[in-house]
Coordinates of N, CA and C and ligand atoms in Angstrom, one line a residue:
X1 N -46.9 18.0 30.9 CA -47.6 19.3 30.5 C -49.1 19.1 30.5
X2 N -49.8 20.0 31.2 CA -51.2 19.9 31.3 C -51.8 21.0 30.3
X3 N -52.3 20.5 29.2 CA -52.8 21.4 28.1 C -53.9 22.3 28.6
X4 N -54.9 21.6 29.3 CA -56.0 22.4 29.8 C -55.6 23.5 30.7
X5 N -54.6 23.2 31.6 CA -54.1 24.2 32.5 C -53.4 25.4 31.7
X6 N -52.6 25.0 30.7 CA -52.0 26.0 29.9 C -53.0 27.0 29.3
X7 N -54.0 26.4 28.7 CA -55.1 27.2 28.1 C -55.8 28.1 29.1
X8 N -56.1 27.5 30.2 CA -56.8 28.4 31.2 C -55.9 29.5 31.8
X9 N -54.6 29.2 31.9 CA -53.7 30.2 32.4 C -53.7 31.4 31.4
X10 N -53.6 31.0 30.1 CA -53.5 32.1 29.1 C -54.8 32.9 29.0
X11 N -55.9 32.1 29.1 CA -57.3 32.8 29.0 C -57.4 33.8 30.2
X12 N -56.9 33.5 31.3 CA -57.0 34.4 32.5 C -56.3 35.7 32.2
X13 N -55.3 35.7 31.4 CA -54.6 37.0 31.1 C -55.2 37.8 30.0
X14 N -56.1 37.2 29.3 CA -56.7 37.8 28.1 C -57.9 38.7 28.5
X15 N -58.0 39.9 28.1 CA -59.2 40.7 28.4 C -60.4 40.1 27.7
X16 N -61.6 40.4 28.3 CA -62.8 39.9 27.7 C -62.9 40.3 26.3
X17 N -63.3 39.5 25.4 CA -63.5 39.9 24.0 C -62.2 39.5 23.1
X18 N -61.1 39.1 23.8 CA -60.0 38.6 23.0 C -60.1 37.1 22.9
X19 N -60.1 36.7 21.6 CA -60.3 35.3 21.3 C -59.0 34.5 21.2
X20 N -58.9 33.3 21.8 CA -57.7 32.5 21.7 C -57.9 31.4 20.7
X21 N -57.0 31.4 19.7 CA -56.9 30.3 18.7 C -55.8 29.5 19.2
X22 N -56.1 28.2 19.6 CA -55.0 27.3 20.0 C -54.4 26.7 18.7
X23 N -53.2 27.0 18.5 CA -52.5 26.6 17.2 C -52.0 25.1 17.3
X24 N -52.7 24.2 16.7 CA -52.4 22.8 16.9 C -51.7 22.1 15.7
X25 N -51.1 23.0 14.9 CA -50.4 22.4 13.7 C -49.3 21.5 14.2
X26 N -49.1 20.4 13.4 CA -48.1 19.4 13.7 C -48.5 18.5 14.9
X27 N -49.5 18.8 15.7 CA -49.8 18.1 16.8 C -50.8 17.0 16.5
X28 N -50.7 15.8 17.1 CA -51.6 14.7 16.7 C -53.0 14.9 17.2
X29 N -53.9 14.2 16.6 CA -55.3 14.2 17.0 C -55.6 14.1 18.5
X30 N -54.9 13.1 19.1 CA -55.2 12.9 20.5 C -54.9 14.1 21.4
X31 N -53.9 14.8 21.0 CA -53.6 16.0 21.8 C -54.6 17.1 21.6
X32 N -55.2 17.2 20.4 CA -56.3 18.2 20.2 C -57.5 17.7 21.0
X33 N -57.7 16.4 20.9 CA -58.9 15.8 21.6 C -58.8 16.2 23.1
X34 N -57.6 16.1 23.7 CA -57.4 16.4 25.1 C -57.8 17.9 25.4
X35 N -57.3 18.7 24.5 CA -57.6 20.2 24.7 C -59.1 20.4 24.6
X36 N -59.7 19.8 23.6 CA -61.1 19.9 23.4 C -61.9 19.5 24.6
X37 N -61.4 18.4 25.2 CA -62.2 17.9 26.4 C -62.1 18.8 27.6
X38 N -61.1 19.7 27.6 CA -61.1 20.7 28.7 C -62.0 21.8 28.4
X39 N -62.7 21.8 27.2 CA -63.7 22.8 26.9 C -63.3 23.9 25.9
X40 N -62.0 23.7 25.4 CA -61.6 24.7 24.4 C -62.0 24.2 23.0
X41 N -62.6 25.1 22.2 CA -63.1 24.7 20.9 C -62.6 25.4 19.7
X42 N -61.6 26.3 19.8 CA -61.1 27.1 18.7 C -59.7 26.7 18.4
X43 N -59.5 26.1 17.2 CA -58.1 25.7 16.9 C -57.7 26.2 15.6
X44 N -56.3 26.3 15.4 CA -55.8 26.9 14.2 C -54.8 25.9 13.6
X45 N -54.8 25.9 12.2 CA -53.9 25.0 11.5 C -53.4 25.8 10.3
X46 N -52.2 25.5 9.8 CA -51.6 26.2 8.7 C -51.3 25.4 7.4
X47 N -51.8 24.2 7.4 CA -51.7 23.4 6.2 C -53.1 22.8 5.8
X48 N -53.5 23.0 4.6 CA -54.9 22.7 4.2 C -55.2 21.2 4.4
X49 N -54.3 20.3 4.0 CA -54.6 18.9 4.1 C -54.6 18.4 5.5
X50 N -53.6 18.9 6.3 CA -53.6 18.5 7.7 C -54.9 19.0 8.4
X51 N -55.3 20.2 8.1 CA -56.6 20.7 8.7 C -57.7 19.9 8.3
X52 N -57.8 19.5 7.0 CA -58.9 18.7 6.5 C -59.0 17.4 7.2
X53 N -57.8 16.7 7.3 CA -57.8 15.4 8.0 C -58.3 15.5 9.5
X54 N -57.8 16.5 10.1 CA -58.2 16.7 11.5 C -59.7 17.0 11.7
X55 N -60.2 17.9 10.8 CA -61.6 18.2 10.8 C -62.4 16.9 10.6
X56 N -62.0 16.0 9.8 CA -62.8 14.8 9.5 C -63.0 14.0 10.7
X57 N -62.0 13.9 11.6 CA -62.1 12.9 12.7 C -62.4 13.6 14.0
X58 N -62.3 14.8 14.1 CA -62.5 15.5 15.4 C -64.0 16.0 15.5
X59 N -64.4 16.3 16.7 CA -65.8 16.8 16.9 C -66.2 18.0 16.0
X60 N -67.4 17.9 15.5 CA -67.8 18.9 14.5 C -68.2 20.3 15.0
X61 N -68.2 20.4 16.4 CA -68.4 21.8 16.9 C -67.1 22.5 17.1
X62 N -66.0 22.0 16.6 CA -64.7 22.8 16.7 C -64.8 23.9 15.7
X63 N -64.3 25.1 16.1 CA -64.2 26.2 15.2 C -62.8 26.2 14.7
X64 N -62.7 26.0 13.4 CA -61.3 25.9 12.8 C -60.9 27.2 12.1
X65 N -59.7 27.6 12.4 CA -59.1 28.8 11.8 C -57.9 28.4 10.9
X66 N -57.9 28.8 9.7 CA -56.8 28.6 8.9 C -55.9 29.8 9.0
X67 N -54.6 29.6 9.5 CA -53.8 30.7 9.9 C -52.6 31.0 9.0
X68 N -52.3 30.1 8.0 CA -51.1 30.2 7.3 C -51.2 30.8 5.9
X69 N -50.2 30.5 5.1 CA -50.3 30.9 3.7 C -51.0 29.9 2.9
X70 N -52.2 30.3 2.3 CA -53.0 29.3 1.6 C -52.7 29.4 0.1
X71 N -52.6 28.2 -0.5 CA -52.4 28.1 -1.9 C -53.8 27.9 -2.6
X72 N -54.0 28.6 -3.7 CA -55.3 28.6 -4.4 C -55.8 27.2 -4.6
X73 N -54.9 26.3 -5.1 CA -55.4 24.9 -5.4 C -55.7 24.1 -4.2
X74 N -55.4 24.6 -3.0 CA -55.8 23.9 -1.7 C -57.1 24.4 -1.1
X75 N -57.5 25.5 -1.6 CA -58.7 26.2 -1.0 C -59.9 25.3 -1.0
X76 N -60.1 24.4 -2.0 CA -61.3 23.6 -2.1 C -61.4 22.6 -0.9
X77 N -60.3 22.2 -0.3 CA -60.3 21.3 0.8 C -60.9 21.9 2.0
X78 N -60.7 23.1 2.3 CA -61.1 23.7 3.6 C -62.4 24.5 3.4
X79 N -62.7 24.9 2.2 CA -63.9 25.8 2.0 C -65.2 25.2 2.6
X80 N -65.4 23.9 2.6 CA -66.7 23.4 3.1 C -66.9 23.7 4.6
X81 N -65.9 23.9 5.4 CA -66.1 23.9 6.8 C -65.3 25.0 7.6
X82 N -64.3 25.6 7.0 CA -63.4 26.5 7.7 C -64.2 27.7 8.3
X83 N -63.9 28.1 9.5 CA -64.6 29.2 10.1 C -64.0 30.6 9.8
X84 N -62.7 30.6 9.7 CA -62.1 31.9 9.4 C -60.7 31.6 8.7
X85 N -60.4 32.4 7.7 CA -59.1 32.3 7.1 C -58.3 33.6 7.4
X86 N -57.2 33.4 8.1 CA -56.4 34.6 8.6 C -55.4 35.1 7.6
X87 N -54.9 34.2 6.7 CA -53.7 34.6 6.0 C -54.0 35.0 4.5
X88 N -55.1 35.8 4.3 CA -55.3 36.2 2.9 C -54.2 37.2 2.5
X89 N -53.3 36.8 1.6 CA -52.2 37.7 1.3 C -52.1 38.1 -0.2
X90 N -53.2 37.8 -1.0 CA -53.2 38.3 -2.3 C -54.7 38.3 -2.8
X91 N -54.9 39.1 -3.8 CA -56.2 39.2 -4.4 C -56.6 37.8 -5.0
X92 N -55.6 37.2 -5.6 CA -55.7 35.9 -6.3 C -56.3 34.9 -5.3
X93 N -55.8 34.8 -4.1 CA -56.2 33.8 -3.1 C -57.6 34.2 -2.6
X94 N -57.9 35.5 -2.5 CA -59.3 35.9 -2.1 C -60.3 35.5 -3.1
X95 N -60.0 35.6 -4.4 CA -60.9 35.2 -5.5 C -61.1 33.7 -5.4
X96 N -60.0 32.9 -5.1 CA -60.1 31.5 -5.1 C -61.0 31.1 -3.9
X97 N -60.9 31.8 -2.8 CA -61.7 31.5 -1.6 C -63.2 31.8 -1.9
X98 N -63.4 32.9 -2.6 CA -64.8 33.3 -2.9 C -65.4 32.2 -3.8
X99 N -64.7 31.8 -4.8 CA -65.2 30.8 -5.7 C -65.5 29.5 -5.0
X100 N -64.7 29.0 -4.2 CA -64.9 27.7 -3.5 C -66.0 27.9 -2.4
X101 N -66.1 29.0 -1.8 CA -67.2 29.3 -0.8 C -68.5 29.3 -1.5
X102 N -68.5 29.8 -2.8 CA -69.8 29.9 -3.5 C -70.3 28.4 -3.8
X103 N -69.3 27.6 -4.2 CA -69.7 26.2 -4.5 C -70.3 25.5 -3.3
X104 N -69.9 25.9 -2.1 CA -70.3 25.3 -0.9 C -71.5 26.1 -0.3
X105 N -71.9 27.2 -1.0 CA -73.0 28.0 -0.6 C -72.8 28.6 0.8
X106 N -71.5 29.1 1.0 CA -71.1 29.6 2.2 C -70.6 31.1 2.0
X107 N -70.5 31.8 3.1 CA -69.8 33.1 3.2 C -68.7 32.9 4.2
X108 N -67.4 33.0 3.7 CA -66.3 32.7 4.6 C -65.6 34.0 5.1
X109 N -65.6 34.2 6.4 CA -64.9 35.4 7.0 C -63.4 35.3 6.7
X110 N -62.8 36.3 6.2 CA -61.4 36.3 5.9 C -60.7 37.5 6.5
X111 N -59.4 37.4 6.9 CA -58.6 38.5 7.4 C -57.5 38.8 6.4
X112 N -57.3 40.0 6.1 CA -56.2 40.4 5.2 C -54.9 40.5 6.0
X113 N -54.0 39.7 5.5 CA -52.6 39.7 6.1 C -51.8 40.9 5.6
X114 N -51.2 41.6 6.5 CA -50.3 42.7 6.2 C -48.9 42.4 6.5
X115 N -48.0 42.9 5.7 CA -46.6 42.7 5.9 C -46.1 43.8 6.9
X116 N -46.0 43.5 8.2 CA -45.6 44.5 9.2 C -44.2 44.2 9.7
X117 N -43.7 43.0 9.5 CA -42.4 42.7 10.0 C -41.2 43.2 9.1
X118 N -40.1 43.3 9.7 CA -38.9 43.7 9.0 C -38.4 42.5 8.1
X119 N -38.6 41.3 8.6 CA -38.1 40.2 7.9 C -38.8 40.1 6.5
X120 N -38.1 39.8 5.5 CA -38.7 39.9 4.1 C -39.4 38.6 3.8
X121 N -39.3 37.6 4.7 CA -39.9 36.3 4.3 C -41.4 36.2 4.6
X122 N -41.9 37.2 5.4 CA -43.3 37.1 5.8 C -44.2 37.5 4.6
X123 N -45.3 36.8 4.5 CA -46.3 37.1 3.4 C -47.1 38.3 3.8
X124 N -47.8 38.9 2.9 CA -48.8 39.9 3.2 C -48.9 41.0 2.2
X125 N -50.1 41.7 2.3 CA -50.3 42.9 1.4 C -49.5 44.1 1.9
X126 N -49.2 45.0 1.0 CA -48.9 46.3 1.4 C -50.2 47.1 1.4
X127 N -50.2 48.3 2.0 CA -51.4 49.1 2.1 C -51.9 49.4 0.8
X128 N -51.0 49.8 -0.1 CA -51.3 50.1 -1.5 C -52.1 49.0 -2.2
X129 N -51.5 47.8 -2.1 CA -52.1 46.6 -2.7 C -53.5 46.4 -2.2
X130 N -53.7 46.5 -0.9 CA -55.0 46.3 -0.3 C -56.0 47.3 -0.8
X131 N -55.6 48.6 -0.8 CA -56.5 49.6 -1.3 C -56.9 49.3 -2.8
X132 N -56.0 49.0 -3.6 CA -56.3 48.6 -5.0 C -57.4 47.5 -5.1
X133 N -57.2 46.5 -4.3 CA -58.1 45.4 -4.3 C -59.5 45.9 -3.8
X134 N -59.5 46.6 -2.6 CA -60.8 46.9 -2.0 C -61.6 47.9 -2.9
X135 N -60.9 48.6 -3.8 CA -61.6 49.6 -4.6 C -61.9 49.0 -6.0
X136 N -61.5 47.8 -6.2 CA -61.8 47.2 -7.5 C -63.2 46.8 -7.7
X137 N -63.6 46.7 -9.0 CA -65.0 46.3 -9.3 C -65.2 44.8 -9.0
X138 N -64.1 44.0 -9.2 CA -64.2 42.6 -9.0 C -64.5 42.4 -7.5
X139 N -63.8 43.1 -6.6 CA -64.0 42.9 -5.2 C -65.5 43.2 -4.8
X140 N -66.0 44.2 -5.4 CA -67.4 44.6 -5.1 C -68.4 43.4 -5.5
X141 N -68.0 42.6 -6.4 CA -68.9 41.5 -6.8 C -68.8 40.2 -6.0
X142 N -67.8 40.2 -5.1 CA -67.5 39.0 -4.4 C -68.5 38.8 -3.2
X143 N -69.4 37.9 -3.3 CA -70.5 37.8 -2.3 C -70.2 36.6 -1.3
X144 N -69.3 35.8 -1.5 CA -69.1 34.6 -0.7 C -67.9 34.7 0.3
X145 N -67.4 35.9 0.4 CA -66.4 36.2 1.4 C -66.8 37.4 2.1
X146 N -66.4 37.5 3.4 CA -66.6 38.8 4.1 C -65.2 39.1 4.7
X147 N -64.8 40.4 4.6 CA -63.6 40.8 5.2 C -63.8 41.1 6.7
X148 N -63.3 40.3 7.6 CA -63.6 40.4 9.0 C -62.5 41.2 9.8
X149 N -61.4 41.6 9.0 CA -60.4 42.4 9.7 C -59.0 42.1 9.1
X150 N -58.0 42.3 10.0 CA -56.6 42.2 9.5 C -55.8 41.2 10.4
X151 N -54.7 40.8 9.8 CA -53.8 39.8 10.5 C -52.4 40.2 10.2
X152 N -51.5 40.0 11.2 CA -50.1 40.2 10.9 C -49.2 39.5 11.9
X153 N -47.9 39.4 11.5 CA -46.9 38.7 12.3 C -45.7 39.7 12.5
X154 N -45.3 39.9 13.8 CA -44.2 40.7 14.1 C -42.9 40.0 13.8
X155 N -41.8 40.8 13.7 CA -40.5 40.3 13.5 C -40.2 39.4 14.7
X156 N -39.4 38.3 14.4 CA -39.0 37.4 15.5 C -37.7 38.0 16.1
X157 N -37.9 38.7 17.2 CA -36.8 39.4 17.8 C -37.0 39.6 19.3
X158 N -36.0 39.8 20.0 CA -36.1 40.1 21.5 C -36.4 41.6 21.7
X159 N -36.3 42.4 20.7 CA -36.5 43.8 20.8 C -38.0 44.2 20.9
X160 N -38.5 44.3 22.2 CA -39.9 44.4 22.4 C -40.4 45.7 21.8
X161 N -39.6 46.8 21.8 CA -40.1 48.0 21.2 C -40.4 47.9 19.7
X162 N -39.5 47.1 19.0 CA -39.8 46.9 17.6 C -41.1 46.1 17.4
X163 N -41.3 45.1 18.2 CA -42.5 44.3 18.0 C -43.7 45.1 18.3
X164 N -43.6 45.9 19.4 CA -44.7 46.8 19.7 C -45.0 47.8 18.6
X165 N -44.0 48.4 18.0 CA -44.2 49.3 16.9 C -44.9 48.6 15.7
X166 N -44.5 47.4 15.4 CA -45.1 46.6 14.3 C -46.6 46.3 14.6
X167 N -46.9 46.0 15.8 CA -48.3 45.8 16.2 C -49.1 47.1 16.1
X168 N -48.4 48.2 16.5 CA -49.1 49.5 16.4 C -49.4 49.8 14.9
X169 N -48.5 49.4 14.0 CA -48.7 49.7 12.6 C -49.9 48.9 12.1
X170 N -50.0 47.7 12.5 CA -51.2 46.9 12.1 C -52.5 47.5 12.6
X171 N -52.5 47.9 13.8 CA -53.7 48.6 14.4 C -54.0 49.8 13.6
X172 N -53.0 50.5 13.2 CA -53.3 51.8 12.4 C -53.8 51.5 11.0
X173 N -53.3 50.4 10.4 CA -53.9 49.9 9.1 C -55.3 49.6 9.3
X174 N -55.6 48.8 10.4 CA -57.0 48.4 10.7 C -57.9 49.7 10.7
X175 N -57.5 50.7 11.5 CA -58.3 51.9 11.7 C -58.5 52.6 10.3
X176 N -57.5 52.7 9.5 CA -57.6 53.3 8.2 C -58.6 52.6 7.3
X177 N -58.5 51.3 7.3 CA -59.4 50.5 6.4 C -60.8 50.6 6.9
X178 N -60.9 50.5 8.2 CA -62.3 50.6 8.9 C -62.9 51.9 8.4
X179 N -62.2 53.0 8.6 CA -62.8 54.3 8.2 C -63.1 54.5 6.7
X180 N -62.2 53.9 5.9 CA -62.3 54.2 4.5 C -63.2 53.2 3.8
X181 N -63.2 52.0 4.2 CA -63.9 50.9 3.4 C -65.0 50.2 4.2
X182 N -65.0 50.2 5.5 CA -65.9 49.4 6.3 C -66.6 50.1 7.4
X183 N -66.9 51.4 7.2 CA -67.4 52.2 8.4 C -68.7 51.6 8.9
X184 N -69.5 51.1 8.1 CA -70.8 50.6 8.6 C -70.9 49.1 8.5
X185 N -69.8 48.4 8.6 CA -69.8 47.0 8.6 C -69.2 46.4 9.9
X186 N -70.1 46.0 10.8 CA -69.7 45.6 12.1 C -68.8 44.3 12.0
X187 N -68.9 43.6 11.0 CA -68.1 42.3 10.9 C -66.6 42.6 10.7
X188 N -66.3 43.8 10.3 CA -64.9 44.2 10.2 C -64.4 44.7 11.5
X189 N -64.0 43.8 12.3 CA -63.6 44.1 13.7 C -62.4 43.4 14.3
X190 N -61.8 42.5 13.5 CA -60.8 41.7 14.1 C -59.4 42.1 13.8
X191 N -58.5 42.1 14.8 CA -57.1 42.3 14.6 C -56.4 41.1 15.1
X192 N -56.0 40.2 14.2 CA -55.3 38.9 14.6 C -53.8 39.1 14.7
X193 N -53.4 39.3 16.0 CA -51.9 39.4 16.2 C -51.5 39.0 17.5
X194 N -50.3 38.4 17.6 CA -49.9 37.9 18.9 C -49.7 36.3 18.9
X195 N -48.5 35.8 19.2 CA -48.2 34.4 19.2 C -47.6 34.1 20.6
X196 N -47.1 32.9 20.8 CA -46.6 32.6 22.1 C -45.7 33.6 22.8
X197 N -44.7 34.1 21.9 CA -43.7 35.0 22.5 C -44.1 36.4 22.6
X198 N -45.1 36.8 21.9 CA -45.4 38.3 21.9 C -46.9 38.6 22.1
X199 N -47.6 37.7 22.6 CA -49.1 38.0 22.6 C -49.5 39.0 23.7
X200 N -48.7 39.1 24.8 CA -49.1 40.2 25.8 C -48.9 41.5 25.2
X201 N -47.8 41.7 24.4 CA -47.6 43.0 23.8 C -48.7 43.3 22.8
X202 N -49.1 42.2 22.0 CA -50.1 42.3 21.0 C -51.4 42.8 21.6
X203 N -51.8 42.1 22.8 CA -53.0 42.5 23.4 C -53.0 43.9 23.9
X204 N -51.9 44.3 24.4 CA -51.8 45.8 24.8 C -52.0 46.7 23.7
X205 N -51.6 46.2 22.5 CA -51.7 47.1 21.3 C -53.0 46.9 20.6
X206 N -53.9 46.2 21.1 CA -55.3 46.1 20.5 C -55.7 44.8 19.8
X207 N -54.9 43.8 20.0 CA -55.3 42.5 19.4 C -56.7 42.0 19.8
X208 N -57.4 41.4 18.9 CA -58.7 40.8 19.3 C -58.7 39.3 19.1
X209 N -57.6 38.8 18.4 CA -57.5 37.3 18.3 C -56.0 37.0 18.5
X210 N -55.6 36.2 19.4 CA -54.2 35.7 19.5 C -54.2 34.3 19.0
X211 N -53.1 34.0 18.4 CA -52.9 32.6 17.8 C -51.7 32.0 18.5
X212 N -52.0 31.1 19.4 CA -50.9 30.6 20.3 C -50.8 29.1 20.2
X213 N -49.5 28.6 20.0 CA -49.2 27.2 19.8 C -48.3 26.7 20.9
X214 N -47.0 27.0 20.8 CA -46.0 26.4 21.7 C -46.2 26.4 23.2
X215 N -46.7 27.5 23.7 CA -46.9 27.6 25.1 C -48.1 26.9 25.6
X216 N -48.9 26.4 24.6 CA -50.0 25.5 25.0 C -49.6 24.0 24.9
X217 N -49.1 23.7 23.7 CA -48.8 22.3 23.3 C -47.4 21.9 23.5
X218 N -46.5 22.8 23.8 CA -45.1 22.5 23.8 C -44.5 22.8 22.5
X219 N -43.2 22.8 22.4 CA -42.4 23.2 21.2 C -42.8 22.2 20.1
X220 N -42.8 22.7 18.9 CA -43.0 21.8 17.7 C -41.6 21.2 17.3
X221 N -41.6 20.0 16.7 CA -40.4 19.3 16.3 C -39.7 20.1 15.2
X222 N -40.5 20.5 14.2 CA -40.0 21.2 13.1 C -40.6 22.6 13.1
X223 N -39.8 23.6 12.7 CA -40.3 24.9 12.7 C -41.0 25.0 11.3
X224 N -42.3 25.3 11.3 CA -43.1 25.2 10.1 C -43.5 26.6 9.6
X225 N -43.0 27.7 10.2 CA -43.4 29.0 9.6 C -42.2 29.7 9.1
Ligands
PLP301 C1 -47.4 28.6 14.2 C2 -48.1 29.9 14.1 C3 -48.6 30.5 15.2 C4 -48.3 30.0 16.7 O1 -46.9 30.1 17.0 P1 -46.4 29.8 18.4 O2 -45.1 30.6 18.5 O3 -46.2 28.4 18.6 O4 -47.4 30.4 19.4 C5 -49.3 31.7 15.1 N1 -49.6 32.2 13.9 C6 -49.1 31.6 12.8 C7 -49.5 32.2 11.5 C8 -48.4 30.4 12.8 O5 -48.0 29.9 11.7

């Protein structure tokens, strides 16, 4: 398996402006190093400790994205260096990120995760919960995070129409939030959706960031999501 070739094949199919996060979770350092050497510098991980260990030993110009469900007590490990947190799924975790970012004198770009899939196991805000948070006084005081957009995961199914509809629903949530809360904030621009099996549909429906693991690095031993 030629990782560099896999990455460049995927990039060829992505429209200009769509960012590829190579999801390297569970993969060893050497494999990430190989991908890095082919010129790719954006990687995603879903465990705080694994991400921290990899950050320590790998080149410092890698852009690290945290893509999973983050626990408040783990936030401190990644706050010093993480470039974007995709899976903000509660006000509580956003507050924790803001606090740790402040300690590090940073502003961390965050994406709000929405529950768009039919599966009940996926994390995320409802629209109502997001509105409540965005309209709260506490949110207005949080200076060490910036909301850069939204993130979602479609149902794991062969039914392409269902997947497409779920991506459409995330795009529509994005538009509503943009109009209501971030009309003059250019940093609110990202729609993180699309994985190995469904990224082409996601791109057709307006994705700006795809998070792709298996078709770059091969299947993972254990299913971690
Ligand atoms: C593992 C993971 C991915 C990548 O999944 P693949 O199917 O291997 O492309 C994308 N997003 C999240 C949140 C993940 O946990």
